[in-house]
Amino acid sequence: MALTSEDIKKIAHLARLQIDEQDIPGYARNLTEILALVEQMNSVDTSGVQPMAHPQDVSQRLRPDEVTETDQRAHFQQIAPQTEAGLYLVPRVIE
Amino acid sequence: MGWESVIGLEIHAQLMTKAKVFSGASTAYGAVPNTQACAIDLGLPGVLPVLNEAAVRMAVKFGLAIGAEIAPRSVFARKNYFYPDLPKGYQISQYELPVVHHGRLDIVLDDGTTKTIGITRAHMEEDAGKSLHEDFHGMTGIDLNRAGTPLLEIVSEPDMRSAKEAVAYMKRLHTLVRYLEICDGNMQEGSFRCDANVSIRPKGEQRLGTRTELKNLNSFRFVERAIEYEIARQIEVLEGGGRIVQETRLYDPIKDETRPLRAKEEANDYRYFPDPDLLPLEITADLIESVRAELPELPDAKKERFIRDFGLGPYDAAVLTATHELAKYFEDTVRHLGGSPKLAANWVMGEVSAALNRDGIDIAASPVGPAALAGLLKRIEDNTISGKIAKEVFEAMWSGHGDADQIIESRGLKQITDTSRIEVMIDEVIAKNPQQLAQFRAGKDKLFGFFVGQVMMVSKGKANPAQVNEILKRKLAG
Amino acid sequence: MHNLSIKRLVEALRAKKFSSRDLAEHFLARIERFQERLNSFITVTHDQALAAADAADQRIHAGDAGPLTGVPIAHKDIFCTDGVKTSCGSRMLDSFVAPYDATVVARFKQAGAVMLGKTNMDEFAMGSSNETSYYGPVKNPWDLARVPGGSSGGSAAAVAARLVPGATGTDTGGSIRQPAALCGITGLKPTYGLVSRYGMIAFASSLDQGGPLARTAEDCALLLQAMAGFDPRDSTSIDRAVPDYSAGLDKPLDGLRIGLPKEYFGEGLDAGVARVIEEAIAGYRSIGCEVAEISLPNSGLAVPVYYVVAPAECSSNLARYDGVRYGYRCEDPKDLTDLYKRSRGEGFGAEVKRRIMIGTYALSAGYYDAYYLKAQQVRRLISNDFKRAFEQVDVIMGPTSPSTAFRLGEKANDPVKMYLSDIYTIAVNLAGLPGISIPAGFHDGLPVGLQIIGNHFEEARLLNVAHKFQQETDWHTRAPMEA
């Protein structure tokens, strides 16, 4: 699958990545090469093979319903780019 | 040409766990912003989710209550999208394999018939935070206290055919989740939220029309009005030769209309995939059985029992089991009263409900509790007061003037049952109204009521009405 | 002091031959001396280290020393360290001071280790050469014109250059084993689920695993002992008893069945590396091991599968870096989309962006089945290959890397060529198996690593097999000229 500059723009938007116009052809070339590598997978027949999402065949452990966390807002907001009145600020969200 | 509307609902019910679904932060409502957002809720680098057992048990409980299949193995997936109230850039939800599927719920229609609504699936997911749009120098503030609160998303089949049916289904579900004590049902606080999928098609057509999704329906009334508006809008579009666009529409309760959420919303591509930080959830038969053992009596079973054991009519039984709290209030009253369920039912559905409605109070917070009410009803039963006086006593109790006996005593409302005292009053009334007496004796039977009224007036309402009737009949006959 | 193993350091500290403070000062001085040449650290925690060393000395004097009390270590800058910058090699987290400790970090503190600093790494652990770091490349102490490998290149170079006796790393597709091989040290990637991932910044959640880098297997056993074990905060952590990794190091290897996958010795393997590996295998034969050729038929598909699974997971894992709650935020965003796009566009380097885009594409509507689902199925086949192999043999051996350390810049502009430098390590992560790389000799003056792969939770066996080799050879004692 050869990716075009248009494809790169669409993917970059979906991933919310700013890509400079002059870098787009380079990304298109690299990603096309990577996809060519990836598509070697198609050399093997996988019909009926159970997909493997985890390396271990175990099930989810459950945690008791207990409140274990205390307020650390001041601590956590020390590293925040912009806060006010305890809120994280972002450019206005238009509904 | 006639149109048929087709409606399906997606209900988000917040599960009443103490801690969040994947973290140990509190879910309590109304905390100071971001004080209940821990490292995991904030999506700090390196943090990982661990699943809350109570959320799983609540989902299973719901599944059992709607006769659904409980998946022995279900999977958590990531729904990827960027939004400031979604800290990780993805929401953990269940996609291909939900924990509950293929359930059903019966609703009662206006004509008294029952209709079964299919429930396609119910899955666990985490809630997002909140965006606050007050002006912070033209910016939006983000509060992540709600992020990570467990939700059960309950998706119905498109089985409803009118706004009324949709509301009946939603109310039934609302009752059920509170009966099960898995959701507080508080719609103002967003604990029980509804989106509606609405389409129309010509009557007799089997294929579904293009649907729109309605959001922001945070009361039963809004659900009904938004759906009605949307059906009318769709009919107008189609009859005008237009076509329906599949889109998300927001209900505006002030203008009472729906409008597209975003003019040109880009197609979402959520890139769902199994969350590698969480393993498949296995629900064992043991877990299901231990949840089943905790199931409370469900509304339908309770209604049948009220009819069978209390001799109530189906209508009264349905009203009294509409909510868990109302049913409990009624049963507690009967218990304190030691019987007389019909009297209790009349009062709970009558005076008590009217007063609650008038003052906008929840039954759980009623100023007259079941024991106090039973205390009042006992005095009706033993003829200490009449039903009419009881209403006066009830109002006094409601306003905090004490219990029934105190009020009866202090206001001297005790019924007069002394025959000789009643006879004196009757004699006095007859003596004062010779003309009416003559007319009555001449055959004007209607005047009997006049004499009763006069006697009650003289007794300030305290004479026992049955005795008054009996003695009056005898004396008037001459 | 810097040539002593961790085992010897523990003994010497207990015997009060020198203090923990002496040791910390000595290593801190070496770090400072070599920093310009090697660039192996992002942050040196000089003051905290000395304070921790003093506390360690008090514990030793009070007679309540833990297993690693007073031993200097360094953490890869992917592990969150409370109050200390945790950059993950990225501009995105250049300002990020972690507000909590990773479980691994907390366990090392508990064991008494003294952290000297945070080591350099490929950005978000995405790279095989350490050239994608926002803080510049790490140099290989054996040849400053060459890469140390990646992504745990800073840890590997620092251990090789004797700037620290042991360090932590993480391995998603070879990121502990390959730099260990290229720097001539020992590096262990444990079974998936043995070491907690809590606080270890995620690259690809189903593949990432933390592990130790040190000069010897014996030292790796001591470090792994501190790191391993169940953590209730990680759902993928396995709840099982942790064995004593040092107890069985000396067990004889008579009758050990070694499998050599024929696919690991074919095209693409540098002839000089092949020769060193064959000599190492001959060494095992000479101490009583049985060697047999085996086949891992789908191993050629490991790299293709990995470049779907890892980018897919990373595209989602790295979505949280949005300039809202922490980390880099662009100047004057004009709207929300601009905030996202520029913060992420400016905060991430080219390789990270490539992988996010590949992963986004592989998961997007219409491509999921062809890429992601297919990759998960082939992953199963690769895992099954190992299952069958371990029915026949006890361990699998082969080269860690197809070549010795390559030149800086040699593969930097050719992602696919770079990716293929991990052809022998990636399958192990896909299957969740443990693997260790040990120094096996030299080719043209550069170290060659032997990879030993075991079945799930067979770390003790791998360490035993590695240790016996190190008793017979002295490759692991060789120090680079630069040290």
CSV table of N, CA and C in Angstrom, one decimal, chain C residues 383-439:
chain,number,residue,atom,x,y,z
C,383,SER,N,4.3,-17.3,18.6
C,383,SER,CA,4.3,-17.8,20.0
C,383,SER,C,4.2,-19.3,20.0
C,384,ASN,N,3.4,-19.9,19.1
C,384,ASN,CA,3.3,-21.4,19.0
C,384,ASN,C,4.6,-22.0,18.6
C,385,ASP,N,5.4,-21.3,17.7
C,385,ASP,CA,6.7,-21.8,17.3
C,385,ASP,C,7.6,-22.1,18.5
C,386,PHE,N,7.6,-21.1,19.4
C,386,PHE,CA,8.4,-21.2,20.7
C,386,PHE,C,7.9,-22.4,21.5
C,387,LYS,N,6.5,-22.5,21.6
C,387,LYS,CA,5.9,-23.5,22.5
C,387,LYS,C,6.4,-24.9,22.0
C,388,ARG,N,6.4,-25.1,20.7
C,388,ARG,CA,6.9,-26.4,20.1
C,388,ARG,C,8.3,-26.6,20.4
C,389,ALA,N,9.1,-25.5,20.2
C,389,ALA,CA,10.6,-25.6,20.4
C,389,ALA,C,10.9,-26.0,21.9
C,390,PHE,N,10.2,-25.4,22.8
C,390,PHE,CA,10.5,-25.7,24.2
C,390,PHE,C,10.0,-27.1,24.7
C,391,GLU,N,9.3,-27.8,23.7
C,391,GLU,CA,9.0,-29.2,24.0
C,391,GLU,C,10.3,-30.1,23.7
C,392,GLN,N,11.2,-29.5,22.9
C,392,GLN,CA,12.4,-30.2,22.5
C,392,GLN,C,13.6,-29.8,23.2
C,393,VAL,N,13.7,-28.5,23.6
C,393,VAL,CA,15.0,-28.0,24.1
C,393,VAL,C,14.7,-27.2,25.4
C,394,ASP,N,15.7,-27.0,26.2
C,394,ASP,CA,15.6,-26.2,27.4
C,394,ASP,C,15.8,-24.7,27.2
C,395,VAL,N,16.7,-24.4,26.4
C,395,VAL,CA,17.0,-23.0,26.0
C,395,VAL,C,17.2,-22.9,24.5
C,396,ILE,N,17.1,-21.7,24.0
C,396,ILE,CA,17.3,-21.4,22.6
C,396,ILE,C,18.5,-20.4,22.6
C,397,MET,N,19.5,-20.6,21.7
C,397,MET,CA,20.6,-19.7,21.6
C,397,MET,C,20.8,-19.2,20.2
C,398,GLY,N,21.3,-18.0,20.2
C,398,GLY,CA,21.7,-17.4,18.9
C,398,GLY,C,22.3,-16.0,19.1
C,399,PRO,N,22.5,-15.3,18.0
C,399,PRO,CA,23.1,-14.0,18.1
C,399,PRO,C,22.0,-13.0,18.7
C,400,THR,N,22.4,-12.0,19.5
C,400,THR,CA,21.4,-11.0,19.9
C,400,THR,C,21.1,-10.1,18.8
C,401,SER,N,22.2,-9.7,18.0
C,401,SER,CA,22.0,-8.7,17.0
C,401,SER,C,22.8,-9.2,15.8
C,402,PRO,N,22.3,-8.9,14.6
C,402,PRO,CA,22.9,-9.4,13.4
C,402,PRO,C,24.3,-8.9,13.1
C,403,SER,N,24.6,-7.7,13.8
C,403,SER,CA,26.0,-7.1,13.5
C,403,SER,C,26.5,-6.5,14.9
C,404,THR,N,27.7,-6.1,14.9
C,404,THR,CA,28.2,-5.4,16.0
C,404,THR,C,27.7,-3.9,15.9
C,405,ALA,N,28.1,-3.1,16.8
C,405,ALA,CA,27.6,-1.7,16.8
C,405,ALA,C,27.9,-1.0,15.5
C,406,PHE,N,26.9,-0.4,15.0
C,406,PHE,CA,27.0,0.3,13.7
C,406,PHE,C,27.4,1.8,14.0
C,407,ARG,N,27.8,2.5,12.9
C,407,ARG,CA,28.2,3.9,13.0
C,407,ARG,C,27.0,4.8,13.3
C,408,LEU,N,27.2,5.8,14.0
C,408,LEU,CA,26.2,6.8,14.2
C,408,LEU,C,25.8,7.4,12.9
C,409,GLY,N,24.5,7.5,12.7
C,409,GLY,CA,24.0,8.0,11.4
C,409,GLY,C,23.9,7.0,10.3
C,410,GLU,N,24.5,5.8,10.5
C,410,GLU,CA,24.5,4.8,9.4
C,410,GLU,C,23.1,4.4,9.0
C,411,LYS,N,22.2,4.3,10.0
C,411,LYS,CA,20.8,3.8,9.6
C,411,LYS,C,19.8,4.8,10.0
C,412,ALA,N,20.2,6.0,10.5
C,412,ALA,CA,19.3,6.9,11.1
C,412,ALA,C,18.2,7.4,10.1
C,413,ASN,N,18.5,7.4,8.8
C,413,ASN,CA,17.5,7.9,7.9
C,413,ASN,C,16.8,6.8,7.1
C,414,ASP,N,17.0,5.6,7.6
C,414,ASP,CA,16.4,4.4,6.9
C,414,ASP,C,15.7,3.6,7.9
C,415,PRO,N,14.5,4.0,8.3
C,415,PRO,CA,13.8,3.3,9.4
C,415,PRO,C,13.7,1.7,9.2
C,416,VAL,N,13.5,1.3,8.0
C,416,VAL,CA,13.3,-0.2,7.8
C,416,VAL,C,14.6,-0.9,8.1
C,417,LYS,N,15.7,-0.3,7.7
C,417,LYS,CA,17.1,-0.9,7.9
C,417,LYS,C,17.3,-0.9,9.4
C,418,MET,N,16.9,0.2,10.1
C,418,MET,CA,17.1,0.2,11.6
C,418,MET,C,16.3,-0.9,12.2
C,419,TYR,N,15.0,-1.0,11.8
C,419,TYR,CA,14.1,-2.0,12.4
C,419,TYR,C,14.7,-3.4,12.3
C,420,LEU,N,15.4,-3.7,11.2
C,420,LEU,CA,15.9,-5.1,11.0
C,420,LEU,C,17.1,-5.4,11.9
C,421,SER,N,17.6,-4.4,12.6
C,421,SER,CA,18.7,-4.7,13.5
C,421,SER,C,18.1,-5.4,14.8
C,422,ASP,N,16.8,-5.5,14.8
C,422,ASP,CA,16.2,-6.3,16.0
C,422,ASP,C,15.6,-7.6,15.6
C,423,ILE,N,16.0,-8.1,14.4
C,423,ILE,CA,15.3,-9.3,13.9
C,423,ILE,C,15.4,-10.5,14.9
C,424,TYR,N,16.4,-10.6,15.7
C,424,TYR,CA,16.5,-11.8,16.6
C,424,TYR,C,15.9,-11.6,18.0
C,425,THR,N,15.6,-10.3,18.3
C,425,THR,CA,15.1,-10.0,19.6
C,425,THR,C,13.6,-9.9,19.7
C,426,ILE,N,13.0,-9.4,18.6
C,426,ILE,CA,11.6,-9.0,18.7
C,426,ILE,C,10.6,-10.2,19.0
C,427,ALA,N,10.9,-11.4,18.4
C,427,ALA,CA,9.9,-12.5,18.6
C,427,ALA,C,9.8,-12.8,20.1
C,428,VAL,N,10.8,-12.6,20.8
C,428,VAL,CA,10.8,-13.0,22.3
C,428,VAL,C,9.7,-12.1,23.0
C,429,ASN,N,9.7,-10.8,22.6
C,429,ASN,CA,8.7,-9.9,23.2
C,429,ASN,C,7.3,-10.3,22.7
C,430,LEU,N,7.1,-10.7,21.5
C,430,LEU,CA,5.8,-11.0,21.0
C,430,LEU,C,5.3,-12.2,21.8
C,431,ALA,N,6.2,-13.1,22.1
C,431,ALA,CA,5.8,-14.3,22.8
C,431,ALA,C,5.8,-14.1,24.4
C,432,GLY,N,6.3,-13.0,24.8
C,432,GLY,CA,6.4,-12.7,26.3
C,432,GLY,C,7.4,-13.5,27.0
C,433,LEU,N,8.4,-14.0,26.3
C,433,LEU,CA,9.4,-14.9,26.9
C,433,LEU,C,10.6,-14.1,27.5
C,434,PRO,N,11.3,-14.8,28.4
C,434,PRO,CA,12.5,-14.1,28.9
C,434,PRO,C,13.7,-14.4,28.0
C,435,GLY,N,14.6,-13.4,27.9
C,435,GLY,CA,15.8,-13.5,27.1
C,435,GLY,C,17.0,-12.8,27.7
C,436,ILE,N,18.2,-13.3,27.6
C,436,ILE,CA,19.3,-12.6,28.1
C,436,ILE,C,20.4,-12.5,27.1
C,437,SER,N,21.1,-11.4,27.1
C,437,SER,CA,22.2,-11.2,26.2
C,437,SER,C,23.5,-11.2,27.0
C,438,ILE,N,24.5,-12.0,26.7
C,438,ILE,CA,25.8,-12.0,27.4
C,438,ILE,C,26.9,-11.8,26.5
C,439,PRO,N,28.0,-11.2,27.0
C,439,PRO,CA,29.2,-10.9,26.1
C,439,PRO,C,29.8,-12.3,25.7
